[in-house]
Coordinates of C-alpha atoms in Angstrom, one line a residue:
M828 CA -26.4 65.8 -128.1
V829 CA -27.0 66.3 -124.4
K830 CA -28.7 69.5 -123.4
L831 CA -27.3 71.4 -120.3
D832 CA -30.7 71.3 -118.5
S833 CA -31.5 67.7 -119.4
R834 CA -32.2 65.0 -116.9
K835 CA -29.6 62.7 -118.4
L836 CA -26.8 65.2 -117.8
E837 CA -28.0 65.7 -114.2
D838 CA -27.8 61.9 -113.6
I839 CA -24.2 61.8 -115.1
L840 CA -23.1 64.7 -112.9
K841 CA -24.5 63.0 -109.8
L842 CA -22.7 59.8 -110.7
L843 CA -19.4 61.6 -111.2
I844 CA -19.8 63.6 -107.9
G845 CA -20.5 60.3 -106.1
L846 CA -17.5 58.6 -107.6
V847 CA -15.2 61.6 -106.6
F848 CA -16.7 61.6 -103.1
I849 CA -16.0 57.8 -102.7
V850 CA -12.4 58.2 -103.9
W851 CA -11.8 61.2 -101.6
L852 CA -13.3 59.3 -98.7
N853 CA -10.9 56.4 -99.3
V854 CA -7.9 58.7 -99.5
L855 CA -8.9 60.4 -96.3
S856 CA -9.5 57.2 -94.5
S857 CA -6.1 55.8 -95.5
A858 CA -4.4 59.0 -94.2
H859 CA -6.5 59.0 -90.9
F860 CA -6.8 55.5 -89.7
T861 CA -9.4 54.7 -87.0
R862 CA -11.3 51.7 -85.6
L863 CA -14.4 51.7 -83.5
D864 CA -15.0 49.5 -80.5
L865 CA -18.7 49.5 -79.5
T866 CA -18.4 47.0 -76.6
E867 CA -19.1 48.3 -73.1
E868 CA -15.7 47.2 -71.7
K869 CA -13.8 48.0 -74.9
R870 CA -12.6 44.4 -75.2
Y871 CA -11.3 45.0 -78.7
T872 CA -9.4 48.2 -77.9
I873 CA -5.6 47.9 -77.8
K874 CA -3.8 50.0 -75.2
E875 CA -2.0 53.0 -76.4
A876 CA 1.4 51.7 -75.1
T877 CA 0.9 48.5 -77.1
K878 CA 0.0 50.5 -80.2
D879 CA 3.1 52.6 -79.9
M880 CA 5.3 49.5 -79.5
L881 CA 3.7 47.8 -82.5
S882 CA 4.0 50.9 -84.7
G883 CA 7.7 51.1 -83.9
L884 CA 8.6 47.6 -85.1
D885 CA 11.4 47.7 -87.7
D886 CA 11.0 44.1 -88.8
K887 CA 8.5 41.3 -89.1
V888 CA 7.4 39.4 -86.0
Y889 CA 6.1 35.8 -86.5
I890 CA 3.7 34.2 -84.1
D891 CA 2.7 30.6 -84.2
V892 CA -0.4 29.8 -82.1
Y893 CA -1.1 26.2 -81.2
L894 CA -4.9 26.6 -80.7
E895 CA -6.3 24.9 -83.8
G896 CA -8.3 21.8 -84.5
E897 CA -11.2 20.3 -82.6
L898 CA -11.7 22.4 -79.4
N899 CA -14.5 22.6 -76.9
S900 CA -16.6 25.8 -76.6
S901 CA -14.4 27.4 -73.9
F902 CA -11.2 27.0 -75.8
E903 CA -12.9 28.0 -79.0
R904 CA -13.7 31.3 -77.2
L905 CA -10.0 31.6 -76.2
Q906 CA -8.9 30.9 -79.7
R907 CA -11.3 33.5 -81.2
S908 CA -10.0 36.1 -78.7
V909 CA -6.4 35.3 -79.6
R910 CA -7.1 35.6 -83.3
E911 CA -9.0 38.9 -82.8
T912 CA -6.1 40.3 -80.7
L913 CA -3.5 39.3 -83.3
E914 CA -5.6 40.8 -86.0
E915 CA -5.5 44.1 -84.2
F916 CA -1.7 43.6 -83.7
R917 CA -1.3 43.1 -87.5
V918 CA -3.3 46.2 -88.3
Y919 CA -1.5 48.5 -85.9
S920 CA 2.0 47.1 -86.8
D921 CA 1.3 47.8 -90.5
N922 CA 1.4 44.0 -91.3
K923 CA 4.7 43.5 -89.5
V924 CA 3.0 41.0 -87.1
Q925 CA 2.2 37.8 -88.9
F926 CA 0.5 34.9 -87.3
T927 CA -0.5 31.3 -88.1
F928 CA -2.6 28.8 -86.2
Y929 CA -1.4 25.2 -85.9
D930 CA -3.0 22.0 -84.7
P931 CA -0.4 20.0 -82.8
A932 CA -2.4 16.8 -83.3
A933 CA -2.5 17.2 -87.1
A934 CA 0.7 15.4 -87.8
L935 CA 0.6 12.4 -90.2
N936 CA 1.7 9.8 -87.7
E937 CA 2.1 9.3 -84.0
K938 CA 5.9 9.6 -84.0
A939 CA 5.8 13.0 -85.9
R940 CA 3.0 14.2 -83.6
N941 CA 5.0 13.3 -80.4
E942 CA 8.1 15.0 -81.8
F943 CA 6.1 18.1 -82.6
M944 CA 4.6 18.2 -79.2
Q945 CA 7.9 17.6 -77.4
G946 CA 9.3 20.6 -79.4
I947 CA 6.5 22.8 -78.2
M948 CA 7.0 21.8 -74.6
A949 CA 10.7 22.4 -74.8
R950 CA 9.9 26.0 -75.7
G951 CA 8.0 26.5 -72.4
I952 CA 4.4 25.8 -73.7
Q953 CA 2.9 23.2 -71.4
P954 CA -0.2 21.1 -72.5
T955 CA -3.5 21.1 -70.7
N956 CA -5.5 17.9 -70.5
V957 CA -9.1 18.7 -71.4
I958 CA -11.9 16.3 -70.6
D959 CA -15.2 16.8 -72.4
E960 CA -18.5 15.0 -72.7
R961 CA -20.0 14.5 -76.2
D962 CA -23.0 12.3 -77.0
G963 CA -22.5 10.5 -73.7
N964 CA -18.9 9.7 -74.4
R965 CA -15.9 10.9 -72.4
I966 CA -13.3 12.6 -74.6
E967 CA -9.8 13.5 -73.5
K968 CA -7.5 15.7 -75.5
L969 CA -4.2 17.5 -75.0
I970 CA -4.4 21.1 -75.8
F971 CA -1.4 23.5 -76.1
P972 CA -2.8 26.9 -75.1
G973 CA 0.3 28.9 -76.1
A974 CA 2.1 30.7 -78.8
L975 CA 5.7 30.9 -80.1
V976 CA 6.9 34.5 -80.8
S977 CA 9.8 34.8 -83.2
Y978 CA 11.9 37.9 -84.1
G979 CA 15.3 38.1 -85.7
G980 CA 16.0 34.4 -85.3
V981 CA 15.2 34.5 -81.5
E982 CA 12.0 33.0 -80.2
K983 CA 10.0 32.9 -76.9
G984 CA 7.2 30.7 -75.8
V985 CA 4.1 32.3 -74.3
M986 CA 1.5 30.6 -72.3
L987 CA -2.0 32.0 -73.1
L988 CA -3.9 30.0 -70.5
G989 CA -3.5 31.5 -67.0
G990 CA -5.8 32.9 -64.4
N991 CA -6.4 32.0 -60.8
K992 CA -6.7 28.2 -60.2
A993 CA -9.2 28.8 -57.5
G994 CA -11.7 30.1 -60.1
T995 CA -14.0 28.0 -62.2
A996 CA -13.0 26.8 -65.7
E997 CA -15.0 29.6 -67.3
E998 CA -13.5 32.2 -65.0
K999 CA -10.0 31.0 -65.9
I1000 CA -10.7 31.2 -69.6
N1001 CA -12.1 34.7 -69.1
Q1002 CA -9.0 35.8 -67.1
S1003 CA -6.8 34.3 -69.8
I1004 CA -8.7 36.3 -72.4
E1005 CA -8.1 39.4 -70.4
G1006 CA -4.4 38.7 -70.3
I1007 CA -3.8 37.9 -74.0
E1008 CA -2.7 41.4 -75.0
Y1009 CA -0.2 41.8 -72.2
A1010 CA 1.2 38.2 -72.7
L1011 CA 1.8 38.7 -76.4
A1012 CA 2.8 42.4 -76.3
S1013 CA 5.4 41.8 -73.5
A1014 CA 6.9 38.9 -75.4
I1015 CA 7.2 41.0 -78.5
Y1016 CA 8.7 43.9 -76.5
E1017 CA 11.2 41.6 -74.9
L1018 CA 12.4 40.2 -78.3
T1019 CA 12.5 43.6 -80.1
S1020 CA 13.8 45.9 -77.4
L1021 CA 17.4 47.1 -78.0
E1022 CA 17.9 48.5 -74.5
R1023 CA 18.0 46.2 -71.5
K1024 CA 17.5 47.7 -68.1
S1025 CA 19.5 46.6 -65.1
V1026 CA 18.4 45.0 -61.9
G1027 CA 20.7 44.9 -58.8
I1028 CA 20.6 42.2 -56.2
A1029 CA 21.6 43.5 -52.8
V1030 CA 24.3 41.5 -51.0
G1031 CA 26.3 41.7 -47.8
H1032 CA 23.5 41.2 -45.2
G1033 CA 22.9 37.4 -45.2
E1034 CA 20.5 37.6 -48.1
L1035 CA 19.4 34.6 -50.1
D1036 CA 22.3 33.0 -52.0
Q1037 CA 22.7 32.3 -55.7
L1038 CA 21.3 28.8 -55.4
Q1039 CA 18.3 29.9 -53.4
M1040 CA 17.6 32.7 -56.0
A1041 CA 18.5 30.7 -59.1
S1042 CA 15.0 30.5 -60.5
L1043 CA 14.3 34.2 -60.1
N1044 CA 17.8 35.2 -61.3
N1045 CA 17.3 33.1 -64.5
E1046 CA 14.0 34.7 -65.2
L1047 CA 15.4 38.2 -64.6
A1048 CA 18.4 37.5 -66.8
S1049 CA 16.1 36.8 -69.8
N1050 CA 14.8 40.4 -69.6
Y1051 CA 17.3 42.5 -67.6
N1052 CA 21.0 42.9 -66.9
V1053 CA 21.5 41.4 -63.4
T1054 CA 24.3 42.5 -61.1
S1055 CA 25.2 42.4 -57.5
V1056 CA 25.0 45.6 -55.4
D1057 CA 26.9 46.4 -52.2
L1058 CA 25.3 49.1 -50.2
S1059 CA 28.5 50.2 -48.6
G1060 CA 28.9 52.4 -51.7
A1061 CA 26.6 54.6 -53.6
V1062 CA 24.0 52.7 -55.6
E1063 CA 24.4 53.7 -59.3
S1064 CA 23.7 52.3 -62.7
V1065 CA 20.9 50.0 -61.7
D1066 CA 17.3 50.7 -62.6
A1067 CA 15.8 48.6 -59.7
L1068 CA 17.2 47.0 -56.5
V1069 CA 16.0 43.7 -55.1
M1070 CA 16.6 43.0 -51.4
A1071 CA 15.8 39.3 -50.8
K1072 CA 15.6 38.3 -47.1
P1073 CA 18.4 40.3 -45.4
T1074 CA 19.2 38.8 -42.0
Q1075 CA 22.1 41.0 -40.8
S1076 CA 22.0 44.6 -39.5
F1077 CA 22.5 47.6 -41.8
D1078 CA 24.8 50.4 -40.7
E1079 CA 24.0 54.1 -41.2
V1080 CA 26.2 54.4 -44.3
E1081 CA 24.4 51.6 -46.0
K1082 CA 21.0 53.0 -45.0
Y1083 CA 22.1 56.4 -46.4
H1084 CA 23.0 54.9 -49.7
L1085 CA 19.7 53.0 -49.9
D1086 CA 17.9 56.2 -49.0
Q1087 CA 19.6 58.3 -51.6
Y1088 CA 19.0 55.7 -54.3
L1089 CA 15.3 55.9 -53.6
M1090 CA 15.4 59.7 -53.4
N1091 CA 16.9 59.8 -56.9
G1092 CA 13.9 58.0 -58.4
G1093 CA 15.0 54.4 -57.6
K1094 CA 12.8 51.4 -57.5
V1095 CA 13.3 49.1 -54.5
L1096 CA 11.7 45.6 -54.0
L1097 CA 12.2 44.6 -50.3
F1098 CA 11.3 41.0 -49.3
M1099 CA 12.0 41.0 -45.6
D1100 CA 11.3 38.6 -42.7
K1101 CA 10.6 40.4 -39.4
L1102 CA 10.9 37.3 -37.2
Q1103 CA 13.6 34.7 -37.3
A1104 CA 12.0 31.3 -38.1
N1105 CA 12.9 28.3 -40.1
M1106 CA 11.9 24.6 -40.4
D1107 CA 15.3 23.3 -39.2
S1108 CA 14.4 24.4 -35.7
A1109 CA 10.7 23.8 -35.8
S1110 CA 11.1 20.1 -34.6
K1111 CA 11.8 21.4 -31.1
E1112 CA 8.8 21.7 -28.8
S1113 CA 9.8 25.1 -27.6
N1114 CA 11.2 27.0 -30.6
Y1115 CA 10.5 30.7 -30.4
A1116 CA 10.8 33.2 -33.2
F1117 CA 12.3 36.6 -32.2
P1118 CA 12.6 39.7 -34.3
Y1119 CA 15.6 40.3 -36.5
S1120 CA 17.7 43.3 -35.7
L1121 CA 18.1 44.8 -39.2
N1122 CA 18.0 48.5 -38.2
L1123 CA 15.6 49.3 -41.0
D1124 CA 12.4 50.1 -39.0
D1125 CA 13.0 53.8 -38.7
Q1126 CA 13.7 54.1 -42.4
L1127 CA 10.6 52.2 -43.5
F1128 CA 8.5 54.2 -41.0
K1129 CA 9.7 57.4 -42.6
Y1130 CA 8.7 56.2 -46.0
G1131 CA 5.2 55.3 -44.7
V1132 CA 5.2 51.6 -43.9
R1133 CA 5.8 49.3 -40.9
I1134 CA 6.4 45.5 -40.7
N1135 CA 5.0 44.4 -37.4
N1136 CA 6.7 42.1 -34.8
D1137 CA 4.2 39.3 -35.4
M1138 CA 3.6 36.1 -37.4
I1139 CA 0.5 35.0 -39.3
Q1140 CA -1.4 31.8 -39.0
D1141 CA -3.9 31.1 -41.8
N1142 CA -6.5 28.5 -42.4
S1143 CA -5.7 28.7 -46.1
A1144 CA -2.2 27.2 -45.9
S1145 CA 0.1 24.7 -47.5
S1146 CA 1.1 21.3 -46.0
Y1147 CA 4.2 19.9 -44.5
P1148 CA 5.3 16.3 -44.1
V1149 CA 5.3 15.0 -40.5
N1150 CA 6.0 11.7 -38.9
V1151 CA 2.7 10.8 -37.2
G1152 CA 3.9 7.5 -35.8
N1153 CA 5.5 4.2 -36.8
L1154 CA 4.0 1.1 -38.4
G1155 CA 6.3 -1.6 -37.2
D1156 CA 9.8 -0.1 -37.8
Q1157 CA 8.6 2.1 -40.6
P1158 CA 7.8 5.8 -40.0
Q1159 CA 4.4 7.0 -41.2
I1160 CA 4.8 10.3 -43.0
K1161 CA 1.6 12.4 -43.6
L1162 CA 1.1 15.8 -45.1
I1163 CA -0.5 18.1 -42.5
K1164 CA -1.6 21.7 -43.0
W1165 CA 1.1 24.1 -41.6
S1166 CA -0.7 27.3 -40.8
F1167 CA 2.6 29.3 -40.8
Y1168 CA 2.7 28.7 -44.6
P1169 CA -0.2 30.9 -45.8
I1170 CA -1.6 30.6 -49.3
L1171 CA -2.2 34.2 -50.3
N1172 CA -5.1 34.4 -52.7
R1173 CA -6.6 37.8 -51.8
F1174 CA -5.3 40.6 -53.8
G1175 CA -5.5 44.4 -54.0
D1176 CA -7.0 46.1 -57.0
H1177 CA -3.8 46.7 -59.1
V1178 CA -2.4 45.6 -62.4
I1179 CA 0.4 43.8 -60.6
T1180 CA -2.0 41.3 -59.1
R1181 CA -4.8 41.3 -61.6
N1182 CA -5.8 37.7 -62.5
L1183 CA -2.8 36.4 -60.5
D1184 CA -2.8 32.9 -59.1
A1185 CA -2.2 32.2 -55.5
V1186 CA 1.1 33.1 -53.9
L1187 CA 2.8 30.9 -51.2
G1188 CA 4.2 32.6 -48.1
K1189 CA 6.4 31.2 -45.4
F1190 CA 6.5 32.8 -41.9
V1191 CA 4.8 36.0 -42.9
S1192 CA 4.1 39.1 -40.8
T1193 CA 1.5 41.8 -41.1
V1194 CA 2.2 45.2 -42.6
D1195 CA 0.8 48.5 -41.6
T1196 CA 1.0 52.0 -43.1
V1197 CA 1.8 55.2 -41.3
K1198 CA 1.3 58.8 -42.4
A1199 CA 3.7 59.9 -45.1
D1200 CA 2.7 63.0 -47.1
G1201 CA 2.9 62.6 -50.9
V1202 CA 3.1 58.8 -50.8
K1203 CA 0.4 56.6 -52.3
K1204 CA 0.1 53.2 -50.5
T1205 CA -1.6 50.3 -52.3
P1206 CA -2.0 46.9 -50.5
L1207 CA -1.3 44.0 -52.8
L1208 CA -1.5 40.7 -50.8
F1209 CA -3.8 39.7 -48.1
T1210 CA -4.5 36.6 -45.9
S1211 CA -7.7 34.7 -46.1
D1212 CA -10.9 35.5 -44.0
Y1213 CA -9.7 33.0 -41.3
S1214 CA -6.3 34.0 -40.0
R1215 CA -4.6 35.7 -37.1
A1216 CA -1.4 37.4 -36.1
L1217 CA 0.6 36.2 -33.1
T1218 CA 2.8 38.8 -31.4
A1219 CA 6.5 38.0 -30.9
P1220 CA 7.9 35.9 -29.5
V1221 CA 6.0 33.2 -31.4
N1222 CA 6.4 29.5 -30.7
V1223 CA 7.0 27.8 -34.1
S1224 CA 6.9 24.1 -33.4
L1225 CA 5.7 21.1 -35.4
Q1226 CA 4.2 19.8 -32.2
D1227 CA 1.5 22.4 -32.7
L1228 CA 0.3 20.5 -35.8
R1229 CA -1.5 18.2 -33.4
K1230 CA -3.6 21.1 -32.2
N1231 CA -6.7 22.1 -34.2
L1232 CA -7.1 25.7 -35.0
T1233 CA -10.8 26.5 -34.7
P1234 CA -12.6 29.3 -36.6
E1235 CA -13.0 31.1 -33.3
M1236 CA -9.2 31.2 -32.9
L1237 CA -8.6 32.4 -36.5
N1238 CA -10.7 35.5 -36.0
Q1239 CA -8.9 38.0 -38.2
S1240 CA -9.5 38.5 -41.9
Q1241 CA -7.6 39.8 -44.9
L1242 CA -4.5 41.0 -43.1
P1243 CA -2.2 42.9 -45.5
V1244 CA 1.3 41.5 -46.0
A1245 CA 2.5 43.5 -49.0
Y1246 CA 2.3 47.2 -49.9
L1247 CA 3.4 49.2 -53.0
L1248 CA 4.4 52.7 -52.2
E1249 CA 4.7 55.4 -54.9
G1250 CA 5.2 59.2 -54.9
R1251 CA 7.4 61.7 -53.3
F1252 CA 9.3 60.1 -50.4
T1253 CA 10.9 62.2 -47.7
S1254 CA 14.5 61.2 -46.9
L1255 CA 15.3 59.7 -43.5
Y1256 CA 18.2 62.1 -43.2
K1257 CA 16.4 65.3 -43.9
N1258 CA 17.0 67.8 -41.1
R1259 CA 19.4 65.4 -39.3
F1260 CA 23.1 64.6 -39.2
K1261 CA 24.4 62.5 -42.0
P1262 CA 26.5 59.4 -41.3
E1263 CA 30.2 60.1 -40.6
G1264 CA 32.4 60.1 -43.8
I1265 CA 29.5 60.8 -46.1
N1266 CA 29.9 63.6 -48.7
D1267 CA 26.4 65.2 -48.7
Q1268 CA 26.9 67.8 -51.4
L1269 CA 24.5 65.9 -53.7
F1270 CA 22.1 65.1 -50.9
V1271 CA 18.4 64.9 -52.0
D1272 CA 15.8 65.4 -49.3
T1273 CA 12.7 64.6 -51.3
S1274 CA 12.3 62.1 -54.1
N1275 CA 10.7 62.7 -57.5
E1276 CA 7.5 60.9 -58.4
K1277 CA 9.3 58.1 -60.2
A1278 CA 10.4 56.5 -56.9
K1279 CA 8.7 53.3 -56.0
L1280 CA 9.0 50.9 -53.0
L1281 CA 7.5 47.4 -52.7
V1282 CA 7.5 46.0 -49.2
V1283 CA 6.7 42.3 -48.7
S1284 CA 6.9 40.9 -45.2
D1285 CA 8.2 37.5 -46.4
G1286 CA 11.8 37.0 -47.5
D1287 CA 11.1 33.4 -48.6
L1288 CA 8.6 34.6 -51.2
A1289 CA 11.7 35.1 -53.5
R1290 CA 13.4 31.8 -52.5
N1291 CA 13.2 28.6 -54.6
D1292 CA 13.6 25.2 -53.0
V1293 CA 16.5 23.0 -53.9
N1294 CA 16.1 19.3 -54.8
P1295 CA 17.9 17.4 -52.0
K1296 CA 18.8 14.5 -54.2
T1297 CA 20.2 16.4 -57.2
G1298 CA 21.2 19.7 -55.6
N1299 CA 19.4 21.5 -58.5
P1300 CA 17.2 24.5 -57.9
Q1301 CA 13.5 24.0 -58.4
P1302 CA 11.1 26.6 -60.0
L1303 CA 10.2 29.5 -57.8
G1304 CA 6.8 28.9 -56.3
F1305 CA 6.9 25.1 -56.6
D1306 CA 6.0 23.3 -53.4
P1307 CA 8.0 20.0 -53.5
F1308 CA 5.8 18.4 -50.8
T1309 CA 2.4 19.0 -52.4
G1310 CA 3.5 19.3 -56.0
A1311 CA 1.6 22.5 -56.4
S1312 CA 3.0 25.5 -58.2
Y1313 CA 2.3 29.1 -57.0
A1314 CA 2.6 32.4 -58.6
N1315 CA 5.5 33.8 -56.5
Q1316 CA 7.6 34.4 -59.6
D1317 CA 4.8 36.0 -61.6
F1318 CA 4.1 38.4 -58.7
I1319 CA 7.7 39.5 -58.5
I1320 CA 8.1 39.9 -62.3
N1321 CA 4.8 41.8 -62.6
A1322 CA 5.9 44.2 -59.8
L1323 CA 9.3 44.7 -61.5
N1324 CA 7.7 45.3 -64.9
Y1325 CA 5.3 47.8 -63.4
M1326 CA 8.1 49.7 -61.8
L1327 CA 10.5 49.6 -64.8
N1328 CA 8.2 49.6 -67.8
D1329 CA 8.2 53.3 -68.8
Q1330 CA 6.3 52.3 -72.0
G1331 CA 3.3 51.3 -69.9
L1332 CA 2.7 47.9 -71.4
I1333 CA 1.8 46.7 -68.0
T1334 CA -1.5 48.7 -68.3
A1335 CA -2.7 46.0 -70.7
R1336 CA -3.2 43.8 -67.6
S1337 CA -6.1 46.1 -66.6
K1338 CA -8.2 44.9 -69.4
E1339 CA -11.6 43.5 -68.3
V1340 CA -13.9 41.2 -70.2
K1341 CA -17.2 40.7 -68.4
I1342 CA -18.9 37.4 -68.2
R1343 CA -22.6 37.7 -68.9
P1344 CA -24.0 34.2 -68.2
L1345 CA -27.6 33.3 -69.1
D1346 CA -30.0 32.6 -66.3
K1347 CA -30.4 28.8 -66.6
V1348 CA -33.6 28.8 -64.5
K1349 CA -35.2 31.4 -66.8
I1350 CA -34.0 29.4 -69.9
K1351 CA -35.8 26.3 -68.7
E1352 CA -39.0 28.2 -67.7
E1353 CA -39.3 30.4 -70.8
R1354 CA -37.8 28.2 -73.4
A1355 CA -41.1 27.6 -75.3
Y1356 CA -42.0 31.3 -75.2
W1357 CA -38.7 32.5 -76.7
Q1358 CA -38.7 29.7 -79.3
V1359 CA -42.2 30.9 -80.5
L1360 CA -41.1 34.5 -80.4
N1361 CA -38.0 33.9 -82.5
L1362 CA -39.4 31.4 -85.0
I1363 CA -43.1 32.1 -85.5
V1364 CA -43.3 35.9 -85.0
P1365 CA -40.9 36.8 -87.8
I1366 CA -42.8 34.6 -90.2
V1367 CA -46.2 36.1 -89.1
L1368 CA -44.7 39.7 -89.5
L1369 CA -43.4 38.8 -93.0
I1370 CA -46.8 37.4 -94.1
A1371 CA -48.6 40.5 -92.7
F1372 CA -46.2 42.8 -94.5
G1373 CA -46.8 40.9 -97.8
L1374 CA -50.6 41.1 -97.4
I1375 CA -50.5 44.8 -96.5
K1376 CA -48.3 45.6 -99.5
W1377 CA -50.5 43.5 -101.8
Y1378 CA -53.6 45.3 -100.5
L1379 CA -52.1 48.7 -101.0
R1380 CA -50.9 47.9 -104.5
K1381 CA -54.3 46.5 -105.5
R1382 CA -56.0 49.5 -104.1
K1383 CA -53.7 51.9 -106.0
Y1384 CA -54.0 50.3 -109.4
T1385 CA -57.6 49.0 -109.4
G1386 CA -58.9 52.4 -108.3
F1387 CA -57.4 54.1 -111.3
K1388 CA -60.0 55.5 -113.7
T1389 CA -59.7 57.0 -117.2
E1390 CA -62.0 59.6 -118.6

């Protein structure tokens, strides 16, 4: 029989109370889910927009990642980050996101391995040849830094290795880690979204044709409904409007419809050349580029931006093939830097351009901003530290390739060539007569805050080259002369996603993972000190603790006396 005031009863009650508390804590934690991220830059924290998207999944999403097997330390770091991100996706999606890691080189024989790798590449995941040194031996291995996202029988390949090619290998890996969440989340959203927004392509003013925009149109069609828009009528039923290199003048009716589209919260992406220049005429010794007469200057000025009547030369530029002479009867073709084709690798601080690779421009002008109350202006693209702007008329001739541009001549730096404008725009037609024949009963003189305008002073930034032998369009941003690929398409798609993504997934591009490299000089100088500190000191402390405890125990029990 247990007495009410016994010690045994007290222990039993404490045990029962403890068990009840543990059960209650588990019930409470299951009802109120939370995770703690103790890192300084919150590298394990998923953005709220991503959490909302994952929690709204109505079916399972399967992700196959091809980063498994023997990897070097850098790719092991990328692999670990991908696994950690997918684990967070699994948790926040209530186990609807399921993932598996595969080693493409693990097939039983070479034929099966090659077929497997070809299948991966056919899904848009391109391999990277990694060269490593181990035990004095040179080791080369193909790594597929990508993933295949599948939902409802539809799949999409995602490249997980990105970043700016100008950076070091470690910086590229770090930038890729920063972009993992957005790359995977945007792919899941694309596959699971039931509503597709619409993108209009403006026509009727000598814009780029279907073949010249084939690469961009194909990419847009995978995410949006793409349609042609004629500004002679009101712009309706499109969520964004792309104007790619107009070359013919806009009349007042067309300008009014464009104005009212923006005033009603529209999103406009304008890629516009200010000076008329092309390579077909550049072979002439005196070939001058004069301004286009597009009749848009007053409208852009009202919105807070101005494309100047100039053309940029940049030391950071792509090359163009030129006949430098004949060897016998054979022309000698050599690639020479063409300063009118700037490589834009300086970016503004914005999610659109974060970790973006270089963008290739062709015959680019500078962009200025003017006062426009209520409009936020963010520069996105800049020239290098060695550039200059030539005022129109500008002589654009291949004969100038024989002239050396010295640093003293290229005395301007970081000239802006693209601006993003957001906020409350004021209509061009506020307090002035409307164009003849316009019904202005629904006229809006000030836009809401959803209106956005991207102005890029290069119409060719949206144009893909065409293979002269096959007549097929080449990828946007691919330079057929140098074989380099630039991020023109990524820039446009990022800008469009930012403008149209009401869910805010684009904010995942703002994630930052800081590199904290060790000081190699200090490592070499203080190596022995830290080895002793980490290996010997713990043992000494453990021995000292044991001796002190032995001494105290001996003192306690040997000093005990009985009467």
